[in-house]
Coordinates of C-alpha atoms in Angstrom, one line a residue:
M1065 CA -19.8 34.8 82.0
F1066 CA -22.2 36.7 84.3
S1067 CA -21.5 38.6 87.6
S1068 CA -24.4 39.9 89.8
D1069 CA -21.8 42.6 90.8
V1070 CA -22.5 44.5 87.6
P1071 CA -25.5 47.0 88.1
P1072 CA -28.0 47.2 85.2
I1073 CA -28.2 49.8 82.6
S1074 CA -31.4 51.7 81.6
L1075 CA -32.6 50.7 78.1
G1076 CA -36.4 51.4 78.7
S1077 CA -39.1 53.8 80.4
W1078 CA -39.8 52.8 83.7
P1079 CA -42.2 52.2 85.6
T1080 CA -44.4 50.8 83.0
P1081 CA -48.1 51.4 83.5
V1082 CA -50.7 48.9 85.7
E1083 CA -54.3 49.5 84.1
P1084 CA -57.5 48.3 85.0
V1085 CA -59.2 46.3 82.1
A1086 CA -62.9 46.7 83.4
R1087 CA -64.6 45.7 80.2
C1088 CA -62.8 42.6 79.6
A1089 CA -63.2 41.5 83.4
Q1090 CA -66.7 42.0 83.1
A1091 CA -67.1 39.9 79.8
L1092 CA -65.1 37.1 81.7
G1093 CA -67.7 37.5 84.8
L1094 CA -65.2 39.3 87.0
G1095 CA -65.8 42.5 88.7
P1096 CA -64.6 45.7 87.1
E1097 CA -61.6 46.0 89.7
D1098 CA -60.5 42.4 89.5
L1099 CA -58.4 42.4 86.4
W1100 CA -55.4 44.7 85.6
I1101 CA -52.7 44.5 82.9
K1102 CA -49.1 45.3 83.5
R1103 CA -48.1 46.8 80.3
D1104 CA -44.6 45.6 79.7
D1105 CA -45.6 46.0 75.9
V1106 CA -44.6 49.6 76.3
T1107 CA -41.2 49.5 77.5
G1108 CA -40.1 52.1 75.0
L1109 CA -37.0 50.5 73.2
G1110 CA -37.4 48.6 69.8
G1111 CA -41.1 48.2 69.9
G1112 CA -41.4 47.1 73.6
G1113 CA -41.6 44.0 75.4
N1114 CA -40.3 42.1 78.2
K1115 CA -36.9 41.3 76.9
I1116 CA -35.9 44.8 77.7
R1117 CA -35.8 44.3 81.5
K1118 CA -33.6 41.2 80.9
L1119 CA -31.2 43.1 78.5
Q1120 CA -30.6 45.9 81.0
H1121 CA -28.8 43.1 82.9
T1122 CA -27.3 41.2 80.2
C1123 CA -25.9 44.2 78.3
A1124 CA -24.5 45.7 81.2
Q1125 CA -22.4 42.3 81.7
A1126 CA -21.5 42.6 77.9
L1127 CA -20.0 46.4 78.4
A1128 CA -18.3 45.4 81.4
V1129 CA -16.0 42.9 79.6
G1130 CA -15.5 45.1 76.6
A1131 CA -17.7 43.2 74.2
T1132 CA -18.1 44.6 70.6
T1133 CA -20.7 42.2 69.4
L1134 CA -23.8 40.7 70.8
I1135 CA -25.1 37.4 69.6
T1136 CA -28.2 35.7 70.6
T1137 CA -30.4 32.7 69.3
G1138 CA -34.0 32.4 68.6
A1139 CA -36.8 31.2 66.3
P1140 CA -37.6 33.5 63.1
Q1141 CA -40.0 35.5 64.9
S1142 CA -38.1 35.9 68.3
N1143 CA -39.1 38.9 70.3
H1144 CA -35.8 38.7 71.9
A1145 CA -33.7 38.7 68.9
R1146 CA -35.7 42.0 67.9
L1147 CA -35.1 43.7 71.0
T1148 CA -31.2 42.5 71.2
A1149 CA -30.8 44.1 67.8
A1150 CA -32.6 47.5 69.2
A1151 CA -30.2 47.2 72.4
A1152 CA -27.2 46.8 70.2
A1153 CA -28.1 49.8 68.0
R1154 CA -28.7 51.9 71.1
L1155 CA -25.3 50.8 72.4
G1156 CA -23.3 51.1 69.4
L1157 CA -22.6 47.5 69.1
R1158 CA -22.6 44.8 66.4
C1159 CA -25.4 42.3 66.5
V1160 CA -25.6 38.9 65.0
L1161 CA -28.7 36.8 65.2
V1162 CA -28.6 33.1 64.8
L1163 CA -32.0 32.1 63.9
G1164 CA -33.0 28.5 63.7
G1165 CA -34.2 26.8 60.3
A1166 CA -33.7 28.2 56.8
E1167 CA -34.2 31.7 55.5
P1168 CA -37.7 32.2 54.7
E1169 CA -39.1 33.1 51.2
S1170 CA -40.6 36.5 52.6
V1171 CA -39.5 38.7 55.3
Q1172 CA -42.3 39.5 57.8
G1173 CA -42.9 40.6 61.3
N1174 CA -39.9 40.7 63.8
L1175 CA -37.5 39.9 60.7
V1176 CA -38.4 43.3 59.2
L1177 CA -37.4 45.2 62.3
D1178 CA -34.3 43.0 63.1
A1179 CA -32.7 44.3 59.6
L1180 CA -34.2 47.7 60.1
A1181 CA -32.2 47.9 63.6
G1182 CA -29.0 46.6 61.6
A1183 CA -28.7 43.1 62.8
E1184 CA -26.9 40.6 60.8
I1185 CA -28.9 37.3 60.7
V1186 CA -27.5 33.8 60.4
W1187 CA -29.5 31.0 59.3
A1188 CA -28.5 27.8 61.3
G1189 CA -30.1 25.5 58.9
G1190 CA -31.6 23.2 61.4
D1191 CA -33.5 23.8 64.4
T1192 CA -31.6 21.4 66.6
A1193 CA -29.5 22.7 69.6
S1194 CA -26.2 21.4 68.0
A1195 CA -26.9 23.1 64.7
V1196 CA -27.6 26.5 66.3
D1197 CA -24.6 26.1 68.7
A1198 CA -22.2 25.4 65.7
A1199 CA -23.5 28.4 64.1
V1200 CA -23.0 30.6 67.3
Q1201 CA -19.5 29.4 67.6
A1202 CA -18.6 30.2 64.2
V1203 CA -19.8 33.8 64.6
A1204 CA -18.0 34.1 68.0
D1205 CA -14.8 32.9 66.2
S1206 CA -15.0 35.5 63.5
G1207 CA -13.4 38.3 65.3
G1208 CA -13.9 41.2 67.9
V1209 CA -15.0 40.6 71.4
P1210 CA -18.2 38.4 71.2
F1211 CA -20.7 38.2 74.2
V1212 CA -23.3 35.5 73.7
I1213 CA -26.8 36.1 75.2
P1214 CA -28.7 32.8 76.0
F1215 CA -31.9 31.7 74.1
G1216 CA -34.6 33.9 75.2
G1217 CA -32.3 36.3 77.1
T1218 CA -32.7 34.3 80.0
S1219 CA -30.1 33.5 82.9
A1220 CA -30.3 34.0 86.7
V1221 CA -28.9 37.5 86.4
A1222 CA -31.2 38.5 83.7
A1223 CA -34.2 37.2 85.7
Q1224 CA -33.4 39.9 88.1
G1225 CA -35.0 42.4 85.8
Y1226 CA -38.4 40.7 86.8
V1227 CA -37.6 41.1 90.4
D1228 CA -37.6 44.8 89.4
C1229 CA -41.1 44.4 88.0
A1230 CA -42.6 42.5 90.7
R1231 CA -41.5 45.4 92.9
E1232 CA -43.1 47.9 90.6
I1233 CA -46.6 45.8 90.8
E1234 CA -46.4 45.9 94.4
Q1235 CA -46.0 49.7 94.4
Q1236 CA -48.6 50.3 91.8
L1237 CA -51.3 47.7 93.1
P1238 CA -50.8 46.9 96.9
G1239 CA -52.4 43.7 97.7
V1240 CA -52.3 42.1 94.3
D1241 CA -53.4 38.5 94.8
R1242 CA -51.7 36.8 91.8
V1243 CA -49.9 37.5 88.3
V1244 CA -50.5 35.6 85.3
V1245 CA -47.7 35.5 82.6
A1246 CA -46.5 33.6 79.6
L1247 CA -43.8 31.1 80.5
G1248 CA -41.2 30.9 77.4
S1249 CA -37.6 30.4 78.5
G1250 CA -38.5 30.8 82.1
G1251 CA -36.8 34.0 83.2
T1252 CA -39.8 36.3 83.6
M1253 CA -41.7 33.7 85.5
A1254 CA -38.4 33.2 87.8
G1255 CA -38.0 36.6 88.4
L1256 CA -41.6 37.2 89.6
V1257 CA -41.7 34.0 91.8
A1258 CA -38.2 35.3 93.5
H1259 CA -39.9 38.2 94.6
L1260 CA -43.6 37.6 94.7
G1261 CA -43.4 33.8 95.8
V1262 CA -45.0 30.7 94.2
D1263 CA -48.6 31.4 95.8
R1264 CA -49.0 34.8 93.6
V1265 CA -47.4 33.9 90.3
V1266 CA -49.0 31.6 87.6
G1267 CA -47.1 30.9 84.6
V1268 CA -48.7 29.6 81.1
D1269 CA -46.5 27.2 79.1
V1270 CA -46.0 28.4 75.7
G1271 CA -43.9 25.2 74.6
A1272 CA -40.7 27.0 74.1
V1273 CA -38.8 24.6 76.6
A1274 CA -39.3 20.9 77.0
D1275 CA -39.4 21.1 80.8
P1276 CA -40.7 24.4 81.8
V1277 CA -41.3 23.4 85.5
S1278 CA -37.6 22.2 86.1
T1279 CA -36.3 25.4 83.8
V1280 CA -38.0 28.0 86.0
A1281 CA -37.2 26.1 89.5
G1282 CA -33.5 25.9 88.4
L1283 CA -33.5 29.6 87.5
V1284 CA -35.2 30.7 91.0
D1285 CA -32.5 28.4 92.6
E1286 CA -29.6 30.4 91.2
M1287 CA -31.1 34.0 92.3
P1288 CA -29.5 35.3 95.3
G1289 CA -31.7 34.4 98.4
S1290 CA -34.2 32.5 96.5
T1291 CA -35.2 28.8 96.3
V1292 CA -38.3 27.0 95.3
R1293 CA -39.8 23.5 95.3
A1294 CA -40.6 22.9 91.5
E1295 CA -43.8 21.0 92.6
D1296 CA -45.0 24.2 94.1
L1297 CA -44.8 26.2 90.9
Q1298 CA -48.2 27.0 89.4
I1299 CA -47.6 26.3 85.8
V1300 CA -50.6 25.8 83.3
R1301 CA -49.6 23.1 80.8
N1302 CA -52.7 23.1 78.7
Q1303 CA -52.3 25.9 76.2
V1304 CA -49.5 24.6 73.7
G1305 CA -51.6 23.1 71.1
Q1306 CA -49.9 21.5 68.2
G1307 CA -46.6 23.4 69.1
Y1308 CA -44.6 26.7 69.9
S1309 CA -45.3 28.2 66.5
T1310 CA -48.8 27.3 65.8
L1311 CA -52.0 29.5 66.4
T1312 CA -54.2 27.6 68.7
E1313 CA -58.0 28.4 68.7
A1314 CA -57.9 29.3 72.3
S1315 CA -55.1 31.9 71.7
A1316 CA -57.0 33.2 68.7
G1317 CA -60.0 33.7 70.9
A1318 CA -58.0 35.4 73.9
I1319 CA -56.5 37.8 71.0
R1320 CA -60.0 38.8 69.9
C1321 CA -61.4 39.2 73.4
L1322 CA -58.9 41.6 74.5
A1323 CA -58.9 43.6 71.5
R1324 CA -62.6 43.9 71.1
T1325 CA -63.1 44.7 74.8
E1326 CA -60.0 46.9 75.5
G1327 CA -58.4 47.8 72.1
I1328 CA -55.3 45.9 73.4
F1329 CA -53.4 43.7 71.0
L1330 CA -51.8 40.3 72.0
D1331 CA -49.6 38.0 70.0
P1332 CA -50.3 34.5 69.0
T1333 CA -47.2 32.5 70.6
Y1334 CA -46.9 34.3 74.0
T1335 CA -49.4 36.6 75.2
G1336 CA -52.3 35.0 73.3
R1337 CA -51.8 31.7 74.9
A1338 CA -51.1 33.1 78.4
F1339 CA -54.3 35.2 78.2
A1340 CA -56.2 32.0 77.1
G1341 CA -54.8 30.2 80.2
L1342 CA -56.2 33.1 82.2
I1343 CA -59.7 32.7 80.6
Q1344 CA -59.6 29.2 81.4
L1345 CA -58.6 29.8 85.1
V1346 CA -61.6 31.9 85.4
K1347 CA -64.0 29.1 83.8
D1348 CA -62.4 26.7 86.3
K1349 CA -63.0 28.8 89.2
A1350 CA -59.4 29.1 90.1
I1351 CA -59.6 32.9 89.5
T1352 CA -62.8 34.3 91.1
A1353 CA -64.7 37.6 91.5
G1354 CA -63.1 39.8 94.4
S1355 CA -59.7 38.8 94.0
R1356 CA -57.1 41.2 92.2
T1357 CA -55.3 39.4 89.3
V1358 CA -52.5 41.4 87.0
F1359 CA -52.0 39.9 83.5
L1360 CA -48.2 40.7 82.5
H1361 CA -48.4 41.7 78.8
T1362 CA -45.1 40.8 77.8
G1363 CA -45.1 42.3 74.2
G1364 CA -44.9 40.6 71.0
L1365 CA -47.0 42.8 68.8
P1366 CA -44.6 42.5 65.6
G1367 CA -45.2 38.6 65.8
L1368 CA -48.8 39.3 64.6
F1369 CA -47.3 40.1 61.1
G1370 CA -45.4 37.1 60.9
H1371 CA -48.7 35.0 61.2
P1372 CA -50.6 35.3 58.0
E1373 CA -53.2 33.0 59.4
L1374 CA -54.3 35.5 61.8
S1375 CA -55.9 37.5 58.6
T1376 CA -58.7 34.7 59.1
L1377 CA -59.7 36.0 62.7
R1378 CA -63.2 37.7 62.6

């Protein structure tokens, strides 16, 4: 389906900023220039987020084969689904989102924006891979020229978008020691590792895939000129809590911390967990004063409004 020979299209505003978060750093016991944030939450299209870098590659593939419909899958509050809908609107393509489970009683968060962008939503009726795959196949067989984008927008070709991001970070902050990022479907971390190496990238598992280590290693190995040993990857596995869609106490604390020191908002599923992992790494002395750490903000703000339990945060 994918060819690495097709150049990406531009769907966002680049480069995204890299900013110091000095008040937050000091609250964590670090120096004012020890902690920075890469603002991939302000990529421009559809409310922003990391999926845009991937969609620049996958949508280029779709256009190259004459696709008329983009089809993708995700959870009800999928940021990837929202941004696929926005990309399709920008490109004049039909968009069908196949979402796991049953249609909720009320429409909140990303679901509101999916509909605003004109996406058609198909509820798979179950969360199993077979239920979702069957629904995708039915949509693909319904006419036009379909192009199916994988769960999370992740493939080895799409991960090249985060090779681009890694290069930006190096240009903006030479000598960066590490980048901490949420690990969902794996493509964002894979692209960073492919360019920066395993020693400078830490992924925080959010529970989106059963085996995040093999997932990331497999993606890196499929990328041109890249290879990695799975056991060398730096992946934090202690932030999943009761499951992907649940709000953990640590994530809630991380959201509160960055909001109250810097006025920057995180989401409960991805960036909240990732920043909670960073906080724990500081507590464990794996991140110390005097080194430069970049937290990659992958977006997801609309997801805040799909979690009513966040209204209890004080």
